[in-house]
Amino acid sequence: MNEQLNTFIQVAESGSFSKAAEKLFVSPTAVMKQMNLLEKQVGVPLLIRTNHGIGLTEAGKSFQKDAAFMLQYFQEALVLLRHAAKTDQLVIRVGTSILNPCKVLLDLWNDICGEYPQYKINIIHFEDDAYTLPTTYRTIGKHFDIIAGPILTENWKDYFRVLELGSYRFCFAVPRNHPLASKKTLSVKDLHGEKLVVVNGGKSSAINEIRDFLLRNHPEIKIKDISRLYDLDVFNRCEETGAVLLTLEAWADVHPSLATLPCDLDFTIPYGLMYPLYPSVEVQKFIEIVDSKYQAICE
């Protein structure tokens, strides 16, 4: 039922089976089947199907107002069932990868975990693959509850919530046999005549600003645009071709054959915890505990 409610919310908001399917990363046929089943279960038509899109019946409009709350109540009911079954520990599933390491979360949690013995952290590995990462981000809450990492996509509000914990500075990564690798820091002018790989499959406004700044003020840099998400293949290709890569300070140890150097670019990207749009009670409480710890550190 919770999948049907979530699908109905997406259909109602987008006015289209295909657009809802894209957001949910399923087929339009699967969306239509879920909506047909939902209407059969509630016993009244909820959707108006036309060649120009999907509208809501009066019953559908009324149902839309309550669907998000029903979804939340459903997830809370699951938590109560676990408690009724005398589950001793609340498991928080944390996704981790080379580019999205969970260390930033564990460093915070390890300081206070003794105060909350009911929580257990379960680490789940996933691959940094530009072709599967969109699915990974869109299904946060399915295979794991939280991912810690930089926020490099602009449409995240459609798929997950974010608890910001700070920001990372942008840097440049160069092959260790590159003449620039001997420098301790890089000036943007050092890149004049170089090919700079700029990865922006997530349509990040911060990366767009850097690219526009370089095009406007440093046309001597040969910018190579990559319309995909960061993954290990990007780092490998830069090492193989001798290109410079726009990267983050947090990824300094990702590739042993690349030297990540600080630079005079005054740009940052936020990082934090990505968690479901409709988190369970225990996940929401866990996020609040981590946030309280982070705020205490900042004071």
Coordinates of C-alpha atoms in Angstrom, one line a residue:
M1 CA 0.0 0.0 0.0
N2 CA 2.8 2.4 0.8
E3 CA 4.2 2.1 -2.8
Q4 CA 0.8 2.8 -4.2
L5 CA 0.4 5.9 -2.0
N6 CA 3.8 7.2 -3.0
T7 CA 3.1 6.5 -6.7
F8 CA -0.3 8.3 -6.4
I9 CA 1.4 11.4 -4.9
Q10 CA 3.9 11.5 -7.8
V11 CA 1.1 11.1 -10.4
A12 CA -1.0 13.8 -8.8
E13 CA 1.9 16.2 -8.6
S14 CA 3.3 15.6 -12.1
G15 CA -0.1 15.1 -14.0
S16 CA 1.5 12.3 -16.0
F17 CA 2.1 8.6 -15.7
S18 CA 5.3 8.9 -17.7
K19 CA 6.7 11.7 -15.6
A20 CA 5.8 9.9 -12.4
A21 CA 7.5 6.8 -13.7
E22 CA 10.6 8.8 -14.4
K23 CA 10.7 10.1 -10.9
L24 CA 10.1 6.7 -9.4
F25 CA 12.5 5.0 -11.9
V26 CA 9.9 2.4 -12.9
S27 CA 8.0 1.9 -16.2
P28 CA 4.8 3.9 -17.0
T29 CA 3.0 0.5 -17.2
A30 CA 4.0 -0.3 -13.6
V31 CA 2.6 3.1 -12.5
M32 CA -0.7 2.5 -14.3
K33 CA -1.1 -0.9 -12.8
Q34 CA -0.5 0.5 -9.3
M35 CA -3.0 3.3 -9.8
N36 CA -5.6 0.8 -11.2
L37 CA -5.1 -1.4 -8.1
L38 CA -5.3 1.6 -5.8
E39 CA -8.6 2.7 -7.3
K40 CA -9.9 -0.9 -7.0
Q41 CA -9.0 -1.0 -3.3
V42 CA -10.5 2.4 -2.4
G43 CA -13.6 1.7 -4.5
V44 CA -13.9 5.1 -6.3
P45 CA -12.2 6.7 -9.3
L46 CA -9.3 8.9 -8.3
L47 CA -7.8 9.8 -11.7
I48 CA -9.2 11.4 -14.9
R49 CA -7.3 9.9 -17.8
T50 CA -7.1 12.0 -21.0
N51 CA -4.8 12.2 -24.0
H52 CA -3.5 15.5 -22.6
G53 CA -2.5 14.1 -19.2
I54 CA -3.8 12.9 -15.9
G55 CA -6.2 14.9 -13.7
L56 CA -7.9 14.2 -10.4
T57 CA -11.5 13.5 -9.6
E58 CA -13.0 15.3 -6.7
A59 CA -12.4 12.2 -4.6
G60 CA -8.8 12.2 -5.9
K61 CA -8.3 15.8 -4.9
S62 CA -9.5 15.0 -1.4
F63 CA -7.4 11.8 -1.3
Q64 CA -4.3 13.7 -2.4
K65 CA -4.4 15.9 0.8
D66 CA -4.3 12.8 3.0
A67 CA -2.0 10.5 1.0
A68 CA 1.3 11.8 2.4
F69 CA -0.1 11.6 5.9
M70 CA -1.3 8.0 5.3
L71 CA 2.1 7.1 4.0
Q72 CA 3.7 8.5 7.1
Y73 CA 1.2 6.7 9.3
F74 CA 1.9 3.4 7.5
Q75 CA 5.6 3.7 8.1
E76 CA 5.0 4.5 11.8
A77 CA 2.7 1.5 12.0
L78 CA 5.6 -0.7 10.8
V79 CA 7.8 0.7 13.6
L80 CA 5.1 -0.1 16.1
L81 CA 4.9 -3.6 14.7
R82 CA 8.6 -4.0 15.2
H83 CA 8.3 -2.8 18.8
A84 CA 5.3 -5.2 19.3
A85 CA 7.6 -8.0 18.1
K86 CA 10.0 -7.0 20.8
T87 CA 12.7 -5.9 18.4
D88 CA 15.6 -4.9 20.7
Q89 CA 17.5 -2.8 18.3
L90 CA 16.6 -0.2 15.7
V91 CA 18.7 -0.8 12.6
I92 CA 19.8 2.2 10.5
R93 CA 21.1 1.1 7.1
V94 CA 23.9 3.4 5.9
G95 CA 25.0 3.3 2.3
T96 CA 28.7 3.8 1.6
S97 CA 31.0 4.0 -1.4
I98 CA 34.4 5.4 -2.3
L99 CA 32.9 8.8 -3.4
N100 CA 30.2 8.7 -0.7
P101 CA 32.0 7.4 2.4
C102 CA 30.0 7.1 5.6
K103 CA 33.0 8.2 7.8
V104 CA 31.6 11.7 8.2
L105 CA 28.5 10.2 9.8
L106 CA 30.3 7.6 11.9
D107 CA 32.7 10.2 13.3
L108 CA 29.6 12.1 14.7
W109 CA 27.8 9.0 15.8
N110 CA 30.7 7.3 17.6
D111 CA 30.9 10.1 20.0
I112 CA 27.3 9.7 21.2
C113 CA 26.4 6.1 20.3
G114 CA 26.7 5.0 24.0
E115 CA 23.8 7.3 24.8
Y116 CA 21.5 5.5 22.3
P117 CA 22.2 1.7 22.6
Q118 CA 18.9 0.9 20.9
Y119 CA 20.4 2.0 17.5
K120 CA 22.5 -0.3 15.4
I121 CA 24.4 0.9 12.3
N122 CA 24.3 -1.5 9.3
I123 CA 26.8 -0.5 6.6
I124 CA 25.8 -1.4 3.0
H125 CA 28.2 -0.9 0.1
F126 CA 27.1 0.4 -3.3
E127 CA 29.0 1.1 -6.4
D128 CA 30.0 4.6 -7.7
D129 CA 28.7 4.1 -11.3
A130 CA 27.4 7.1 -13.2
Y131 CA 24.8 4.9 -14.8
T132 CA 23.3 3.4 -11.7
L133 CA 23.8 6.2 -9.2
P134 CA 20.6 8.0 -10.4
T135 CA 18.7 4.9 -9.3
T136 CA 20.6 4.7 -6.1
Y137 CA 19.7 8.3 -5.2
R138 CA 16.1 7.9 -6.2
T139 CA 15.5 4.8 -4.1
I140 CA 17.1 6.0 -0.8
G141 CA 15.0 4.3 1.8
K142 CA 14.6 1.1 -0.1
H143 CA 18.0 -0.6 0.3
F144 CA 19.5 1.8 2.8
D145 CA 18.1 4.7 4.9
I146 CA 21.0 7.2 4.7
I147 CA 23.8 8.1 2.4
A148 CA 26.5 10.6 3.5
G149 CA 28.1 12.7 0.8
P150 CA 28.3 15.9 -1.3
I151 CA 25.1 17.2 -2.7
L152 CA 25.9 17.3 -6.4
T153 CA 22.4 17.2 -7.9
E154 CA 19.9 20.0 -8.1
N155 CA 16.7 17.9 -8.2
W156 CA 17.3 16.2 -4.9
K157 CA 14.2 17.6 -3.4
D158 CA 12.2 15.3 -5.6
Y159 CA 13.8 12.1 -4.2
F160 CA 15.2 12.7 -0.7
R161 CA 15.8 15.1 2.1
V162 CA 19.2 16.5 3.2
L163 CA 20.7 17.3 6.6
E164 CA 23.6 19.5 5.8
L165 CA 26.7 19.0 7.9
G166 CA 29.2 21.4 6.2
S167 CA 30.8 22.1 2.8
Y168 CA 33.7 20.9 0.7
R169 CA 36.0 23.1 -1.2
F170 CA 36.6 22.5 -4.9
C171 CA 40.2 21.4 -5.9
F172 CA 42.0 20.3 -9.0
A173 CA 43.3 16.7 -9.5
V174 CA 46.3 16.1 -11.8
P175 CA 48.2 12.9 -12.7
R176 CA 51.2 12.5 -10.5
N177 CA 53.5 12.6 -13.6
H178 CA 52.0 16.0 -14.7
P179 CA 54.3 19.0 -14.3
L180 CA 51.7 20.7 -12.1
A181 CA 51.7 17.8 -9.6
S182 CA 54.9 19.2 -7.9
K183 CA 53.0 22.3 -6.8
K184 CA 51.5 22.5 -3.3
T185 CA 48.7 24.7 -4.5
L186 CA 47.3 25.7 -7.9
S187 CA 46.3 29.0 -9.2
V188 CA 43.6 29.1 -11.9
K189 CA 46.2 30.7 -14.2
D190 CA 48.3 27.5 -13.8
L191 CA 45.7 25.8 -15.9
H192 CA 46.1 28.1 -18.9
G193 CA 46.6 25.8 -21.9
E194 CA 45.5 22.7 -20.0
K195 CA 42.4 20.6 -20.6
L196 CA 40.0 20.7 -17.6
V197 CA 37.4 18.1 -17.1
V198 CA 34.2 19.5 -15.6
V199 CA 31.7 16.8 -14.5
N200 CA 28.1 18.0 -14.0
G201 CA 25.6 15.3 -14.7
G202 CA 23.6 16.5 -11.6
K203 CA 23.2 20.0 -13.0
S204 CA 24.9 21.5 -9.9
S205 CA 24.6 25.3 -9.7
A206 CA 27.9 25.5 -7.9
I207 CA 29.7 23.6 -10.8
N208 CA 27.8 25.8 -13.3
E209 CA 29.1 28.9 -11.5
I210 CA 32.7 27.6 -11.6
R211 CA 32.4 26.8 -15.3
D212 CA 30.9 30.2 -16.1
F213 CA 33.6 31.9 -14.1
L214 CA 36.4 30.1 -16.0
L215 CA 34.9 30.7 -19.4
R216 CA 34.5 34.4 -18.7
N217 CA 37.8 35.1 -17.0
H218 CA 40.1 32.3 -18.2
P219 CA 39.3 31.4 -21.8
E220 CA 42.8 30.0 -22.1
I221 CA 41.6 26.9 -20.2
K222 CA 40.2 24.1 -22.5
I223 CA 37.1 23.0 -20.7
K224 CA 35.8 19.5 -21.4
D225 CA 32.2 19.1 -20.2
I226 CA 31.1 15.7 -19.0
S227 CA 27.3 15.4 -18.6
R228 CA 27.3 12.5 -16.1
L229 CA 27.7 12.0 -12.4
Y230 CA 31.2 11.6 -10.8
D231 CA 32.3 8.0 -10.7
L232 CA 35.6 6.1 -10.6
D233 CA 35.8 5.9 -14.4
V234 CA 36.1 9.7 -14.6
F235 CA 39.1 9.6 -12.3
N236 CA 40.7 6.8 -14.3
R237 CA 40.2 8.6 -17.7
C238 CA 41.8 11.8 -16.3
E239 CA 44.8 9.8 -15.2
E240 CA 45.1 8.0 -18.5
T241 CA 44.7 11.2 -20.7
G242 CA 46.7 13.6 -18.5
A243 CA 43.7 15.9 -18.1
V244 CA 43.1 18.0 -15.0
L245 CA 39.9 17.2 -13.1
L246 CA 37.7 19.6 -11.1
T247 CA 37.2 17.6 -7.9
L248 CA 36.6 18.0 -4.2
E249 CA 38.9 18.0 -1.2
A250 CA 37.1 15.1 0.2
W251 CA 38.2 12.9 -2.7
A252 CA 41.9 13.5 -2.3
D253 CA 42.6 9.7 -1.7
V254 CA 40.2 8.3 -4.3
H255 CA 42.8 7.6 -7.0
P256 CA 46.4 6.9 -6.0
S257 CA 47.8 8.1 -9.3
L258 CA 46.1 11.5 -9.1
A259 CA 47.4 14.4 -6.9
T260 CA 44.5 16.5 -5.5
L261 CA 45.7 20.1 -5.0
P262 CA 44.0 23.0 -3.3
C263 CA 43.4 26.0 -5.5
D264 CA 42.4 29.7 -5.4
L265 CA 38.9 29.0 -6.5
D266 CA 36.5 30.3 -3.8
F267 CA 33.7 27.8 -4.4
T268 CA 32.2 25.1 -2.2
I269 CA 29.5 22.4 -2.3
P270 CA 27.4 21.3 0.7
Y271 CA 27.7 17.8 2.1
G272 CA 25.5 16.0 4.5
L273 CA 23.1 13.1 5.0
M274 CA 20.6 12.1 2.3
Y275 CA 17.6 10.3 3.7
P276 CA 14.0 9.4 2.5
L277 CA 11.3 12.0 1.7
Y278 CA 9.1 10.0 4.1
P279 CA 11.5 8.6 6.7
S280 CA 10.4 6.1 9.3
V281 CA 10.0 7.2 12.9
E282 CA 13.3 5.6 13.9
V283 CA 15.2 7.2 11.0
Q284 CA 13.7 10.6 11.6
K285 CA 14.7 10.3 15.3
F286 CA 18.2 9.2 14.3
I287 CA 18.6 12.2 12.0
E288 CA 17.4 14.6 14.8
I289 CA 20.0 13.0 17.2
V290 CA 22.8 13.5 14.7
D291 CA 21.6 17.1 13.9
S292 CA 21.6 17.9 17.6
K293 CA 25.2 16.6 18.0
Y294 CA 26.3 18.6 14.9
Q295 CA 24.7 21.8 16.2
A296 CA 26.4 21.3 19.6
I297 CA 29.8 21.0 17.9
C298 CA 29.1 24.2 15.9
E299 CA 28.3 26.2 19.0

